[in-house]
PDB file of C-alpha atoms in Angstrom:
ATOM      1  CA  MET A   8     112.540 105.466 104.710  1.00 82.00           C
ATOM      2  CA  ILE A   9     115.668 105.790 102.785  1.00 85.00           C
ATOM      3  CA  TYR A  10     117.571 109.105 102.156  1.00 85.00           C
ATOM      4  CA  SER A  11     121.069 110.084 101.186  1.00 84.00           C
ATOM      5  CA  ASN A  12     121.200 113.481 103.008  1.00 82.00           C
ATOM      6  CA  TYR A  13     119.462 114.808 106.106  1.00 79.00           C
ATOM      7  CA  LYS A  14     118.215 118.036 104.353  1.00 82.00           C
ATOM      8  CA  LEU A  15     116.028 115.867 102.024  1.00 84.00           C
ATOM      9  CA  GLN A  16     113.805 115.311 105.060  1.00 82.00           C
ATOM     10  CA  ARG A  17     112.453 118.732 104.665  1.00 81.00           C
ATOM     11  CA  ASN A  18     111.457 117.907 101.014  1.00 88.00           C
ATOM     12  CA  LYS A  19     107.643 117.377 100.425  1.00 88.00           C
ATOM     13  CA  LEU A  20     108.363 114.121  98.795  1.00 92.00           C
ATOM     14  CA  PHE A  21     109.747 112.795 102.133  1.00 88.00           C
ATOM     15  CA  SER A  22     106.515 113.739 103.953  1.00 86.00           C
ATOM     16  CA  GLU A  23     104.498 111.998 101.234  1.00 89.00           C
ATOM     17  CA  LEU A  24     106.323 108.699 101.554  1.00 90.00           C
ATOM     18  CA  LEU A  25     106.312 108.979 105.297  1.00 85.00           C
ATOM     19  CA  LEU A  26     102.366 109.214 105.097  1.00 88.00           C
ATOM     20  CA  GLN A  27     102.453 105.908 103.405  1.00 84.00           C
ATOM     21  CA  LEU A  28     104.673 104.075 105.875  1.00 79.00           C
ATOM     22  CA  THR A  29     103.229 105.494 109.163  1.00 70.00           C
ATOM     23  CA  PRO A  30      99.486 105.244 109.124  1.00 61.00           C
ATOM     24  CA  LYS A  31      99.414 105.503 112.989  1.00 53.00           C
ATOM     25  CA  ASN A  32     101.696 108.586 113.158  1.00 52.00           C
ATOM     26  CA  SER A  33     103.008 107.273 116.512  1.00 54.00           C
ATOM     27  CA  ILE A  34     105.259 109.276 118.798  1.00 56.00           C
ATOM     28  CA  PHE A  35     108.274 107.080 117.469  1.00 54.00           C
ATOM     29  CA  TYR A  36     107.658 108.030 113.846  1.00 55.00           C
ATOM     30  CA  ARG A  37     107.198 111.709 114.794  1.00 55.00           C
ATOM     31  CA  LEU A  38     110.360 111.592 116.576  1.00 57.00           C
ATOM     32  CA  ARG A  39     111.988 109.704 113.683  1.00 57.00           C
ATOM     33  CA  ASN A  40     110.986 112.635 111.384  1.00 57.00           C
ATOM     34  CA  SER A  41     113.313 115.047 113.360  1.00 57.00           C
ATOM     35  CA  TYR A  42     116.978 115.818 113.497  1.00 55.00           C
ATOM     36  CA  LEU A  43     117.091 114.024 116.994  1.00 55.00           C
ATOM     37  CA  GLY A  44     115.612 110.931 115.407  1.00 55.00           C
ATOM     38  CA  HIS A  45     118.049 111.203 112.603  1.00 50.00           C
ATOM     39  CA  VAL A  46     121.012 111.263 114.936  1.00 52.00           C
ATOM     40  CA  PHE A  47     119.731 108.400 117.103  1.00 52.00           C
ATOM     41  CA  THR A  48     119.145 106.172 113.988  1.00 56.00           C
ATOM     42  CA  SER A  49     122.278 107.048 112.038  1.00 56.00           C
ATOM     43  CA  PHE A  50     123.823 103.795 112.929  1.00 53.00           C
ATOM     44  CA  SER A  51     121.012 101.847 110.985  1.00 63.00           C
ATOM     45  CA  ARG A  52     122.472 102.421 107.550  1.00 68.00           C
ATOM     46  CA  LEU A  53     121.399 100.610 104.395  1.00 71.00           C
ATOM     47  CA  ASN A  54     124.177 100.020 101.999  1.00 77.00           C
ATOM     48  CA  LEU A  55     122.802 100.230  98.359  1.00 81.00           C
ATOM     49  CA  ASP A  56     124.654 100.398  94.977  1.00 85.00           C
ATOM     50  CA  VAL A  57     122.828 103.429  93.902  1.00 87.00           C
ATOM     51  CA  PRO A  58     122.288 104.313  90.159  1.00 88.00           C
ATOM     52  CA  SER A  59     124.585 107.312  90.316  1.00 86.00           C
ATOM     53  CA  LYS A  60     127.125 107.826  93.100  1.00 83.00           C
ATOM     54  CA  ASP A  61     126.826 111.588  92.638  1.00 84.00           C
ATOM     55  CA  GLY A  62     123.063 111.582  93.108  1.00 87.00           C
ATOM     56  CA  GLU A  63     120.990 112.493  95.966  1.00 92.00           C
ATOM     57  CA  TYR A  64     117.971 110.153  96.736  1.00 93.00           C
ATOM     58  CA  ILE A  65     114.854 109.752  98.799  1.00 92.00           C
ATOM     59  CA  GLY A  66     113.465 106.228  98.914  1.00 91.00           C
ATOM     60  CA  ILE A  67     111.220 103.733 100.479  1.00 89.00           C
ATOM     61  CA  LYS A  68     111.745 100.068 101.243  1.00 87.00           C
ATOM     62  CA  LYS A  69     108.910  97.670 101.635  1.00 82.00           C
ATOM     63  CA  GLU A  70     109.579  93.940 102.114  1.00 79.00           C
ATOM     64  CA  ASP A  71     111.379  92.959  98.630  1.00 82.00           C
ATOM     65  CA  ARG A  72     110.703  96.409  96.930  1.00 88.00           C
ATOM     66  CA  ILE A  73     113.036  99.327  96.997  1.00 91.00           C
ATOM     67  CA  ILE A  74     111.999 102.500  95.199  1.00 92.00           C
ATOM     68  CA  LEU A  75     114.473 105.561  94.905  1.00 94.00           C
ATOM     69  CA  PHE A  76     113.607 109.030  93.758  1.00 96.00           C
ATOM     70  CA  GLU A  77     116.724 110.866  92.341  1.00 95.00           C
ATOM     71  CA  PHE A  78     116.884 114.609  92.821  1.00 93.00           C
ATOM     72  CA  ASN A  79     118.212 117.309  90.498  1.00 86.00           C
ATOM     73  CA  ASP A  80     118.204 120.978  91.962  1.00 83.00           C
ATOM     74  CA  ASP A  81     115.941 119.854  94.921  1.00 84.00           C
ATOM     75  CA  LYS A  82     113.319 118.419  92.590  1.00 90.00           C
ATOM     76  CA  PRO A  83     112.899 114.706  91.785  1.00 93.00           C
ATOM     77  CA  ASN A  84     113.470 113.738  88.190  1.00 93.00           C
ATOM     78  CA  LYS A  85     113.865 110.061  88.030  1.00 95.00           C
ATOM     79  CA  VAL A  86     112.327 106.933  89.716  1.00 95.00           C
ATOM     80  CA  TYR A  87     114.537 103.835  90.278  1.00 95.00           C
ATOM     81  CA  LYS A  88     112.873 100.653  91.266  1.00 93.00           C
ATOM     82  CA  MET A  89     114.263  97.266  92.377  1.00 92.00           C
ATOM     83  CA  LEU A  90     111.327  94.787  92.734  1.00 86.00           C
ATOM     84  CA  ASN A  91     110.758  91.218  93.662  1.00 82.00           C
ATOM     85  CA  GLY A  92     114.319  90.617  94.801  1.00 76.00           C
ATOM     86  CA  SER A  93     115.879  91.807  91.623  1.00 82.00           C
ATOM     87  CA  THR A  94     119.381  93.215  91.851  1.00 84.00           C
ATOM     88  CA  LYS A  95     118.983  95.474  88.901  1.00 90.00           C
ATOM     89  CA  TRP A  96     117.297  99.002  88.797  1.00 93.00           C
ATOM     90  CA  SER A  97     114.600  99.971  86.390  1.00 94.00           C
ATOM     91  CA  VAL A  98     114.129 103.522  85.672  1.00 95.00           C
ATOM     92  CA  GLU A  99     111.331 105.871  84.894  1.00 94.00           C
ATOM     93  CA  ASN A 100     110.822 109.618  84.640  1.00 95.00           C
ATOM     94  CA  PHE A 101     109.215 111.210  87.713  1.00 96.00           C
ATOM     95  CA  ILE A 102     105.697 112.107  86.562  1.00 95.00           C
ATOM     96  CA  GLY A 103     104.135 113.751  89.806  1.00 95.00           C
ATOM     97  CA  HIS A 104     103.396 113.928  93.550  1.00 95.00           C
ATOM     98  CA  GLN A 105     100.671 111.930  95.262  1.00 95.00           C
ATOM     99  CA  ILE A 106      97.413 113.704  95.349  1.00 96.00           C
ATOM    100  CA  ILE A 107      97.124 113.935  99.126  1.00 95.00           C
ATOM    101  CA  ARG A 108     100.263 114.490 101.255  1.00 91.00           C
ATOM    102  CA  GLU A 109      98.684 115.227 104.672  1.00 92.00           C
ATOM    103  CA  TYR A 110      95.314 114.639 106.294  1.00 95.00           C
ATOM    104  CA  SER A 111      94.098 118.178 106.839  1.00 95.00           C
ATOM    105  CA  LEU A 112      91.100 120.182 105.679  1.00 96.00           C
ATOM    106  CA  ASP A 113      93.365 122.742 104.102  1.00 97.00           C
ATOM    107  CA  GLU A 114      95.020 120.081 101.964  1.00 96.00           C
ATOM    108  CA  ILE A 115      91.728 118.515 100.907  1.00 97.00           C
ATOM    109  CA  HIS A 116      90.283 121.955 100.020  1.00 97.00           C
ATOM    110  CA  ARG A 117      93.237 122.632  97.841  1.00 96.00           C
ATOM    111  CA  LYS A 118      93.114 119.255  96.197  1.00 96.00           C
ATOM    112  CA  ILE A 119      89.418 118.687  95.811  1.00 97.00           C
ATOM    113  CA  THR A 120      89.275 119.759  92.250  1.00 96.00           C
ATOM    114  CA  SER A 121      92.135 117.338  91.346  1.00 97.00           C
ATOM    115  CA  ILE A 122      90.475 114.628  93.321  1.00 98.00           C
ATOM    116  CA  GLU A 123      87.323 115.117  91.367  1.00 98.00           C
ATOM    117  CA  LYS A 124      89.362 115.014  88.043  1.00 97.00           C
ATOM    118  CA  ALA A 125      90.933 111.665  89.125  1.00 98.00           C
ATOM    119  CA  PHE A 126      87.372 110.297  89.901  1.00 98.00           C
ATOM    120  CA  SER A 127      86.116 111.399  86.529  1.00 97.00           C
ATOM    121  CA  LEU A 128      89.154 109.990  84.789  1.00 96.00           C
ATOM    122  CA  GLN A 129      88.862 106.620  86.440  1.00 96.00           C
ATOM    123  CA  LYS A 130      85.171 106.443  85.894  1.00 95.00           C
ATOM    124  CA  ASN A 131      85.675 107.013  82.092  1.00 94.00           C
ATOM    125  CA  LEU A 132      88.428 104.286  82.134  1.00 92.00           C
ATOM    126  CA  ASN A 133      86.063 101.847  83.910  1.00 90.00           C
ATOM    127  CA  GLU A 134      83.291 102.550  81.372  1.00 89.00           C
ATOM    128  CA  GLN A 135      85.694 101.737  78.400  1.00 87.00           C
ATOM    129  CA  SER A 136      86.487  98.208  79.793  1.00 85.00           C
ATOM    130  CA  ASN A 137      85.372  95.395  82.094  1.00 79.00           C
ATOM    131  CA  PHE A 138      88.303  96.106  84.479  1.00 91.00           C
ATOM    132  CA  VAL A 139      88.670  98.435  87.409  1.00 95.00           C
ATOM    133  CA  HIS A 140      92.008  99.812  88.721  1.00 96.00           C
ATOM    134  CA  GLY A 141      91.822  97.531  91.821  1.00 96.00           C
ATOM    135  CA  ASP A 142      94.069  99.800  93.985  1.00 96.00           C
ATOM    136  CA  PHE A 143      92.729 103.134  93.442  1.00 97.00           C
ATOM    137  CA  THR A 144      94.092 105.002  96.508  1.00 97.00           C
ATOM    138  CA  HIS A 145      95.313 108.513  97.136  1.00 97.00           C
ATOM    139  CA  PHE A 146      98.824 107.061  97.055  1.00 95.00           C
ATOM    140  CA  ASN A 147      98.358 105.863  93.373  1.00 96.00           C
ATOM    141  CA  ILE A 148      97.087 109.183  92.067  1.00 97.00           C
ATOM    142  CA  LEU A 149      99.769 111.470  91.010  1.00 97.00           C
ATOM    143  CA  VAL A 150      99.614 115.225  90.161  1.00 96.00           C
ATOM    144  CA  ASN A 151     102.405 117.073  88.312  1.00 94.00           C
ATOM    145  CA  ASP A 152     103.122 120.835  88.297  1.00 90.00           C
ATOM    146  CA  GLU A 153     100.646 121.403  85.334  1.00 92.00           C
ATOM    147  CA  ASN A 154      97.896 119.810  87.436  1.00 91.00           C
ATOM    148  CA  GLU A 155      97.654 116.823  85.082  1.00 95.00           C
ATOM    149  CA  ILE A 156      96.611 113.421  86.623  1.00 96.00           C
ATOM    150  CA  GLN A 157      98.392 110.210  86.327  1.00 96.00           C
ATOM    151  CA  ILE A 158      97.054 106.909  87.903  1.00 96.00           C
ATOM    152  CA  ILE A 159      99.575 104.354  88.575  1.00 94.00           C
ATOM    153  CA  ASP A 160     100.016 100.744  89.692  1.00 91.00           C
ATOM    154  CA  GLU A 161      96.783  99.359  88.180  1.00 93.00           C
ATOM    155  CA  LEU A 162      95.860  95.748  89.095  1.00 92.00           C
ATOM    156  CA  ASN A 163      93.180  95.469  86.240  1.00 89.00           C
ATOM    157  CA  SER A 164      90.745  93.297  87.911  1.00 91.00           C
ATOM    158  CA  GLU A 165      87.042  92.736  87.389  1.00 93.00           C
ATOM    159  CA  ASN A 166      84.595  94.234  89.746  1.00 95.00           C
ATOM    160  CA  SER A 167      81.692  96.591  90.135  1.00 96.00           C
ATOM    161  CA  ALA A 168      81.933  99.982  88.455  1.00 95.00           C
ATOM    162  CA  LEU A 169      81.700 101.493  91.925  1.00 97.00           C
ATOM    163  CA  TYR A 170      84.600  99.377  93.379  1.00 97.00           C
ATOM    164  CA  ASP A 171      87.332 101.794  92.680  1.00 97.00           C
ATOM    165  CA  VAL A 172      85.692 104.886  94.279  1.00 98.00           C
ATOM    166  CA  PHE A 173      84.376 102.743  97.270  1.00 98.00           C
ATOM    167  CA  TYR A 174      88.017 101.596  97.843  1.00 98.00           C
ATOM    168  CA  PHE A 175      89.381 105.089  97.538  1.00 98.00           C
ATOM    169  CA  TYR A 176      86.945 106.389 100.159  1.00 98.00           C
ATOM    170  CA  SER A 177      87.297 103.391 102.490  1.00 98.00           C
ATOM    171  CA  TYR A 178      91.055 103.226 102.356  1.00 97.00           C
ATOM    172  CA  LEU A 179      91.322 107.019 102.999  1.00 97.00           C
ATOM    173  CA  LYS A 180      88.931 106.527 105.958  1.00 97.00           C
ATOM    174  CA  GLN A 181      90.936 103.633 107.431  1.00 96.00           C
ATOM    175  CA  ASN A 182      94.121 105.445 107.225  1.00 95.00           C
ATOM    176  CA  MET A 183      92.672 108.584 108.861  1.00 95.00           C
ATOM    177  CA  GLU A 184      91.065 106.348 111.633  1.00 95.00           C
ATOM    178  CA  ARG A 185      94.549 105.078 112.486  1.00 91.00           C
ATOM    179  CA  ARG A 186      96.069 108.559 112.922  1.00 89.00           C
ATOM    180  CA  LYS A 187      96.584 109.080 116.575  1.00 83.00           C
ATOM    181  CA  ASN A 188      96.701 112.867 116.185  1.00 86.00           C
ATOM    182  CA  LEU A 189      93.774 113.512 113.869  1.00 92.00           C
ATOM    183  CA  SER A 190      90.654 114.498 115.564  1.00 95.00           C
ATOM    184  CA  PRO A 191      87.370 112.653 114.636  1.00 95.00           C
ATOM    185  CA  VAL A 192      85.866 116.088 113.750  1.00 97.00           C
ATOM    186  CA  ILE A 193      88.427 116.929 111.136  1.00 97.00           C
ATOM    187  CA  ARG A 194      88.384 113.347 109.856  1.00 97.00           C
ATOM    188  CA  ASN A 195      84.608 113.561 109.370  1.00 97.00           C
ATOM    189  CA  LYS A 196      84.754 116.884 107.580  1.00 98.00           C
ATOM    190  CA  ILE A 197      87.368 115.563 105.174  1.00 98.00           C
ATOM    191  CA  LEU A 198      85.268 112.439 104.482  1.00 98.00           C
ATOM    192  CA  GLU A 199      82.225 114.727 103.916  1.00 97.00           C
ATOM    193  CA  LEU A 200      84.053 116.684 101.327  1.00 97.00           C
ATOM    194  CA  VAL A 201      85.345 113.625  99.470  1.00 98.00           C
ATOM    195  CA  GLY A 202      81.854 112.033  99.815  1.00 98.00           C
ATOM    196  CA  LYS A 203      80.210 114.942  98.097  1.00 97.00           C
ATOM    197  CA  SER A 204      82.741 114.877  95.206  1.00 98.00           C
ATOM    198  CA  ILE A 205      81.926 111.096  94.829  1.00 98.00           C
ATOM    199  CA  ILE A 206      78.198 111.900  94.727  1.00 97.00           C
ATOM    200  CA  LYS A 207      78.905 114.639  92.126  1.00 96.00           C
ATOM    201  CA  ILE A 208      80.956 112.295  89.757  1.00 97.00           C
ATOM    202  CA  TYR A 209      79.143 109.028  90.333  1.00 95.00           C
ATOM    203  CA  SER A 210      75.563 110.159  90.012  1.00 92.00           C
ATOM    204  CA  TYR A 211      72.715 107.799  89.485  1.00 95.00           C
ATOM    205  CA  ASP A 212      69.296 108.502  88.051  1.00 94.00           C
ATOM    206  CA  LYS A 213      67.805 105.447  89.677  1.00 96.00           C
ATOM    207  CA  LYS A 214      68.261 103.804  93.106  1.00 96.00           C
ATOM    208  CA  SER A 215      67.901 100.397  91.346  1.00 97.00           C
ATOM    209  CA  GLU A 216      70.919 101.263  89.056  1.00 96.00           C
ATOM    210  CA  PHE A 217      73.035 102.215  92.087  1.00 97.00           C
ATOM    211  CA  GLU A 218      72.060  99.210  94.018  1.00 97.00           C
ATOM    212  CA  MET A 219      72.956  96.958  91.152  1.00 97.00           C
ATOM    213  CA  ASP A 220      76.487  98.280  91.114  1.00 96.00           C
ATOM    214  CA  PHE A 221      76.650  98.467  94.864  1.00 98.00           C
ATOM    215  CA  ASN A 222      75.569  94.977  95.383  1.00 97.00           C
ATOM    216  CA  SER A 223      78.235  93.683  92.814  1.00 97.00           C
ATOM    217  CA  ILE A 224      81.135  95.201  94.734  1.00 97.00           C
ATOM    218  CA  LYS A 225      83.524  92.269  95.649  1.00 97.00           C
ATOM    219  CA  ILE A 226      86.203  92.982  98.251  1.00 97.00           C
ATOM    220  CA  PRO A 227      89.235  90.698  97.239  1.00 94.00           C
ATOM    221  CA  THR A 228      90.791  88.302  99.734  1.00 92.00           C
ATOM    222  CA  ILE A 229      93.991  90.270  99.526  1.00 91.00           C
ATOM    223  CA  THR A 230      93.120  93.973 100.011  1.00 94.00           C
ATOM    224  CA  GLY A 231      94.436  96.978 101.846  1.00 94.00           C
ATOM    225  CA  LEU A 232      91.205  97.110 103.923  1.00 96.00           C
ATOM    226  CA  LEU A 233      91.148  95.310 107.183  1.00 95.00           C
ATOM    227  CA  LYS A 234      88.691  92.451 107.248  1.00 96.00           C
ATOM    228  CA  GLN A 235      86.872  93.642 110.307  1.00 96.00           C
ATOM    229  CA  ASN A 236      86.150  96.910 108.494  1.00 96.00           C
ATOM    230  CA  HIS A 237      84.429  95.443 105.297  1.00 97.00           C
ATOM    231  CA  LYS A 238      80.843  95.405 106.387  1.00 97.00           C
ATOM    232  CA  ARG A 239      81.006  98.747 108.220  1.00 97.00           C
ATOM    233  CA  TYR A 240      82.665 100.496 105.255  1.00 98.00           C
ATOM    234  CA  LEU A 241      80.156  98.993 102.776  1.00 98.00           C
ATOM    235  CA  LYS A 242      77.334 100.335 104.956  1.00 97.00           C
ATOM    236  CA  GLU A 243      78.762 103.802 105.317  1.00 97.00           C
ATOM    237  CA  PHE A 244      79.453 103.953 101.508  1.00 98.00           C
ATOM    238  CA  TYR A 245      75.931 103.184 100.764  1.00 98.00           C
ATOM    239  CA  SER A 246      74.931 105.904 103.103  1.00 96.00           C
ATOM    240  CA  LEU A 247      76.770 108.389 100.947  1.00 96.00           C
ATOM    241  CA  PHE A 248      74.237 107.969  98.273  1.00 97.00           C
ATOM    242  CA  TYR A 249      71.163 107.157 100.465  1.00 95.00           C
ATOM    243  CA  PRO A 250      71.820 108.586 103.952  1.00 92.00           C
ATOM    244  CA  ASP A 251      68.151 108.054 105.196  1.00 79.00           C
ATOM    245  CA  VAL A 252      68.174 104.196 104.580  1.00 65.00           C
TER     246      VAL A 252
END
């Protein structure tokens, strides 16, 4: 995580980015997200030539990628990116917050309508072309203040019409399974809600039609899903549609 001012740690965007970086939610990262952690790690500063010396920023650094969110009156308004080892910033307008910012029942209940809108939007996009998003996760679905949906970072790959929603469900499940402080009961209730929304949007009149799409799901070699989880997640996704099989 990158931030120019400690007070920005209280901003909801900080917790959203932290959710991406800390899937296990370990004691270390919970300490890091506190004032004591801020003090202990204040020596590990990153010197950056930021777009504006007067700006305030929250950011994230992953390998050779740096993404900075510039703030105006405590709200993000610009997104700056330095990708693939580049030394120049690209700039975009801030278009929304990630659709899920915490793994809780209250959060999913609040966001379930937006989640269904995202499923419906992506399903329509898939039907209009031979390509799927390829990285359809809760981190790549953004919602603005008007509850408008934006889906970002498409890989545009060929796959089953079910692949995107399979990946969304499985990636969410995998992230929640890695959370040390999330009870299996809450995790399963969240997955039940999301699963019902999947069935609602991706309904099939015939089992044979579903199985045609299901059997054509291809998990890429490079994927966010751990290889040891592939077979289990496919089986559990099938059970969403046909639980008695």
